[in-house]
């Protein structure tokens, strides 16, 4: 009614491919909107008594309502500067089709590419659980007559994820016994990591992946003294109060030790 274009993502799309309702769970509803409509969407959720968990801090805004309603409203698909090329996905609206009533959808190939890229992001950050392999297996089965694998391979190579795609596809087939070949040592190591990652990854994986890029000392500094770019993203008021930055660092450390001690301890361990 308010003329807001939207594009359903991830679990909303994938759940329809599973054989039975309830087999594919997901924690939140991911929906892409145009950035200019963020305030209008915010008004809609507030008018329906949703709590604003996050707004304007990252590439998506989060709205929650008891007992279990959770929405991530994406302004874009990926943050700039992450492990996934945000530039490649900026033209997602151009690749989507208008279905009607302001709803847009990606075709099967581009939808698959985004799902793979999102899985890659999780794997490179905190890890990714078994569910993403099941998603790959189900997508390959459900869309087998619609997928253009030559196009998918070319696009995955463009965003430097071809090895990830090929390994994940092989692993999904071998793990689900469609391929009778034994797992290689590298594939076994990757499968073990996936098994130990839960659904959304672990603190241990995130720290381990970060320590591959920087020393323990540099990692500690980046966590204890949040970089300016991150501070502006998560705490916008800091952008206008330079003089209070040292006090903010001290407050954040104290707050974390008191209210997030178990998480801090896990990261230190």
PDB file of N, CA, C and O in Angstrom, residues 9-12 15 23-31 50 53 62-65 67-72 74 118 122 131 135 199-200:
ATOM      1  N   UNK A   9      14.508 -12.964   0.465  1.00  0.00           N
ATOM      2  CA  UNK A   9      15.831 -13.565   0.356  1.00  0.00           C
ATOM      3  C   UNK A   9      15.930 -14.858   1.166  1.00  0.00           C
ATOM      4  O   UNK A   9      15.101 -15.145   2.022  1.00  0.00           O
ATOM      5  N   UNK A  10      16.975 -15.621   0.869  1.00  0.00           N
ATOM      6  CA  UNK A  10      17.450 -16.746   1.667  1.00  0.00           C
ATOM      7  C   UNK A  10      16.350 -17.713   2.114  1.00  0.00           C
ATOM      8  O   UNK A  10      15.671 -18.296   1.294  1.00  0.00           O
ATOM      9  N   UNK A  11      16.145 -17.849   3.435  1.00  0.00           N
ATOM     10  CA  UNK A  11      15.228 -18.867   3.950  1.00  0.00           C
ATOM     11  C   UNK A  11      13.823 -18.773   3.416  1.00  0.00           C
ATOM     12  O   UNK A  11      13.151 -19.797   3.216  1.00  0.00           O
ATOM     13  N   UNK A  12      13.353 -17.550   3.181  1.00  0.00           N
ATOM     14  CA  UNK A  12      11.998 -17.362   2.652  1.00  0.00           C
ATOM     15  C   UNK A  12      11.837 -18.085   1.322  1.00  0.00           C
ATOM     16  O   UNK A  12      10.780 -18.650   1.023  1.00  0.00           O
ATOM     17  N   UNK A  15      12.970 -22.395   1.792  1.00  0.00           N
ATOM     18  CA  UNK A  15      12.035 -23.280   2.517  1.00  0.00           C
ATOM     19  C   UNK A  15      11.009 -23.914   1.583  1.00  0.00           C
ATOM     20  O   UNK A  15      10.515 -25.021   1.845  1.00  0.00           O
ATOM     21  N   UNK A  23      10.698 -28.440   7.482  1.00  0.00           N
ATOM     22  CA  UNK A  23      12.019 -29.074   7.391  1.00  0.00           C
ATOM     23  C   UNK A  23      13.139 -28.043   7.347  1.00  0.00           C
ATOM     24  O   UNK A  23      14.246 -28.300   7.796  1.00  0.00           O
ATOM     25  N   UNK A  24      12.843 -26.886   6.779  1.00  0.00           N
ATOM     26  CA  UNK A  24      13.874 -25.838   6.661  1.00  0.00           C
ATOM     27  C   UNK A  24      13.531 -24.690   7.601  1.00  0.00           C
ATOM     28  O   UNK A  24      12.689 -23.851   7.304  1.00  0.00           O
ATOM     29  N   UNK A  25      14.177 -24.670   8.769  1.00  0.00           N
ATOM     30  CA  UNK A  25      13.944 -23.595   9.721  1.00  0.00           C
ATOM     31  C   UNK A  25      14.879 -22.425   9.430  1.00  0.00           C
ATOM     32  O   UNK A  25      15.949 -22.595   8.838  1.00  0.00           O
ATOM     33  N   UNK A  26      14.474 -21.232   9.858  1.00  0.00           N
ATOM     34  CA  UNK A  26      15.367 -20.066   9.779  1.00  0.00           C
ATOM     35  C   UNK A  26      14.976 -19.091  10.874  1.00  0.00           C
ATOM     36  O   UNK A  26      13.823 -19.006  11.268  1.00  0.00           O
ATOM     37  N   UNK A  27      15.969 -18.379  11.382  1.00  0.00           N
ATOM     38  CA  UNK A  27      15.766 -17.547  12.572  1.00  0.00           C
ATOM     39  C   UNK A  27      15.064 -16.238  12.265  1.00  0.00           C
ATOM     40  O   UNK A  27      14.396 -15.678  13.130  1.00  0.00           O
ATOM     41  N   UNK A  28      15.244 -15.736  11.045  1.00  0.00           N
ATOM     42  CA  UNK A  28      14.647 -14.443  10.718  1.00  0.00           C
ATOM     43  C   UNK A  28      14.221 -14.407   9.255  1.00  0.00           C
ATOM     44  O   UNK A  28      14.659 -15.213   8.448  1.00  0.00           O
ATOM     45  N   UNK A  29      13.350 -13.461   8.958  1.00  0.00           N
ATOM     46  CA  UNK A  29      12.913 -13.236   7.578  1.00  0.00           C
ATOM     47  C   UNK A  29      13.796 -12.152   6.972  1.00  0.00           C
ATOM     48  O   UNK A  29      13.813 -11.020   7.461  1.00  0.00           O
ATOM     49  N   UNK A  30      14.522 -12.498   5.912  1.00  0.00           N
ATOM     50  CA  UNK A  30      15.400 -11.534   5.245  1.00  0.00           C
ATOM     51  C   UNK A  30      14.697 -10.977   4.015  1.00  0.00           C
ATOM     52  O   UNK A  30      14.269 -11.743   3.136  1.00  0.00           O
ATOM     53  N   UNK A  31      14.599  -9.657   3.956  1.00  0.00           N
ATOM     54  CA  UNK A  31      13.918  -8.998   2.838  1.00  0.00           C
ATOM     55  C   UNK A  31      14.744  -7.791   2.407  1.00  0.00           C
ATOM     56  O   UNK A  31      15.167  -6.982   3.242  1.00  0.00           O
ATOM     57  N   UNK A  50       6.595  -3.519  16.852  1.00  0.00           N
ATOM     58  CA  UNK A  50       7.872  -4.216  16.802  1.00  0.00           C
ATOM     59  C   UNK A  50       8.944  -3.415  17.537  1.00  0.00           C
ATOM     60  O   UNK A  50       8.918  -2.178  17.542  1.00  0.00           O
ATOM     61  N   UNK A  53      15.666  -3.515  17.042  1.00  0.00           N
ATOM     62  CA  UNK A  53      16.902  -4.075  17.577  1.00  0.00           C
ATOM     63  C   UNK A  53      18.114  -3.371  16.992  1.00  0.00           C
ATOM     64  O   UNK A  53      19.148  -3.226  17.646  1.00  0.00           O
ATOM     65  N   UNK A  62      17.049  -4.466  11.959  1.00  0.00           N
ATOM     66  CA  UNK A  62      16.461  -5.635  12.603  1.00  0.00           C
ATOM     67  C   UNK A  62      15.264  -5.230  13.460  1.00  0.00           C
ATOM     68  O   UNK A  62      15.358  -4.310  14.281  1.00  0.00           O
ATOM     69  N   UNK A  63      14.156  -5.943  13.253  1.00  0.00           N
ATOM     70  CA  UNK A  63      12.930  -5.692  14.008  1.00  0.00           C
ATOM     71  C   UNK A  63      12.443  -7.003  14.623  1.00  0.00           C
ATOM     72  O   UNK A  63      12.402  -8.037  13.949  1.00  0.00           O
ATOM     73  N   UNK A  64      12.068  -6.949  15.913  1.00  0.00           N
ATOM     74  CA  UNK A  64      11.617  -8.149  16.601  1.00  0.00           C
ATOM     75  C   UNK A  64      10.323  -7.887  17.371  1.00  0.00           C
ATOM     76  O   UNK A  64      10.059  -6.768  17.803  1.00  0.00           O
ATOM     77  N   UNK A  65       9.549  -8.955  17.520  1.00  0.00           N
ATOM     78  CA  UNK A  65       8.296  -8.867  18.274  1.00  0.00           C
ATOM     79  C   UNK A  65       7.993 -10.235  18.873  1.00  0.00           C
ATOM     80  O   UNK A  65       8.110 -11.261  18.190  1.00  0.00           O
ATOM     81  N   UNK A  67       5.940 -13.466  20.105  1.00  0.00           N
ATOM     82  CA  UNK A  67       6.868 -14.408  20.738  1.00  0.00           C
ATOM     83  C   UNK A  67       8.076 -14.809  19.899  1.00  0.00           C
ATOM     84  O   UNK A  67       9.060 -15.271  20.434  1.00  0.00           O
ATOM     85  N   UNK A  68       8.006 -14.651  18.555  1.00  0.00           N
ATOM     86  CA  UNK A  68       9.126 -15.173  17.765  1.00  0.00           C
ATOM     87  C   UNK A  68       9.320 -14.464  16.421  1.00  0.00           C
ATOM     88  O   UNK A  68      10.005 -14.962  15.551  1.00  0.00           O
ATOM     89  N   UNK A  69       8.710 -13.307  16.230  1.00  0.00           N
ATOM     90  CA  UNK A  69       8.805 -12.626  14.930  1.00  0.00           C
ATOM     91  C   UNK A  69      10.123 -11.855  14.826  1.00  0.00           C
ATOM     92  O   UNK A  69      10.451 -11.068  15.715  1.00  0.00           O
ATOM     93  N   UNK A  70      10.845 -12.089  13.771  1.00  0.00           N
ATOM     94  CA  UNK A  70      12.170 -11.488  13.603  1.00  0.00           C
ATOM     95  C   UNK A  70      12.393 -11.179  12.120  1.00  0.00           C
ATOM     96  O   UNK A  70      12.355 -12.087  11.289  1.00  0.00           O
ATOM     97  N   UNK A  71      12.618  -9.908  11.822  1.00  0.00           N
ATOM     98  CA  UNK A  71      12.838  -9.492  10.434  1.00  0.00           C
ATOM     99  C   UNK A  71      14.174  -8.763  10.292  1.00  0.00           C
ATOM    100  O   UNK A  71      14.502  -7.903  11.104  1.00  0.00           O
ATOM    101  N   UNK A  72      14.920  -9.136   9.264  1.00  0.00           N
ATOM    102  CA  UNK A  72      16.108  -8.377   8.859  1.00  0.00           C
ATOM    103  C   UNK A  72      15.780  -7.709   7.528  1.00  0.00           C
ATOM    104  O   UNK A  72      15.613  -8.382   6.510  1.00  0.00           O
ATOM    105  N   UNK A  74      17.035  -5.626   4.648  1.00  0.00           N
ATOM    106  CA  UNK A  74      18.318  -5.287   4.031  1.00  0.00           C
ATOM    107  C   UNK A  74      18.197  -4.042   3.148  1.00  0.00           C
ATOM    108  O   UNK A  74      17.302  -3.954   2.309  1.00  0.00           O
ATOM    109  N   UNK A 118      26.505 -15.744   0.505  1.00  0.00           N
ATOM    110  CA  UNK A 118      26.164 -15.536   1.916  1.00  0.00           C
ATOM    111  C   UNK A 118      26.752 -16.659   2.778  1.00  0.00           C
ATOM    112  O   UNK A 118      27.257 -16.407   3.882  1.00  0.00           O
ATOM    113  N   UNK A 122      29.725 -16.414   5.911  1.00  0.00           N
ATOM    114  CA  UNK A 122      29.670 -17.034   7.233  1.00  0.00           C
ATOM    115  C   UNK A 122      30.872 -17.942   7.476  1.00  0.00           C
ATOM    116  O   UNK A 122      31.449 -17.953   8.568  1.00  0.00           O
ATOM    117  N   UNK A 131      23.604 -26.982   7.653  1.00  0.00           N
ATOM    118  CA  UNK A 131      22.407 -26.602   6.905  1.00  0.00           C
ATOM    119  C   UNK A 131      22.731 -26.061   5.516  1.00  0.00           C
ATOM    120  O   UNK A 131      21.968 -26.274   4.565  1.00  0.00           O
ATOM    121  N   UNK A 135      21.105 -27.104   1.988  1.00  0.00           N
ATOM    122  CA  UNK A 135      20.511 -26.133   1.064  1.00  0.00           C
ATOM    123  C   UNK A 135      21.038 -26.337  -0.356  1.00  0.00           C
ATOM    124  O   UNK A 135      20.277 -26.316  -1.327  1.00  0.00           O
ATOM    125  N   UNK A 199      24.860 -23.777  13.753  1.00  0.00           N
ATOM    126  CA  UNK A 199      24.131 -23.287  12.581  1.00  0.00           C
ATOM    127  C   UNK A 199      24.702 -21.985  12.062  1.00  0.00           C
ATOM    128  O   UNK A 199      24.769 -21.747  10.857  1.00  0.00           O
ATOM    129  N   UNK A 200      25.152 -21.122  12.981  1.00  0.00           N
ATOM    130  CA  UNK A 200      25.569 -19.782  12.594  1.00  0.00           C
ATOM    131  C   UNK A 200      27.042 -19.496  12.882  1.00  0.00           C
ATOM    132  O   UNK A 200      27.456 -18.351  12.932  1.00  0.00           O
TER     133      UNK A 200
END
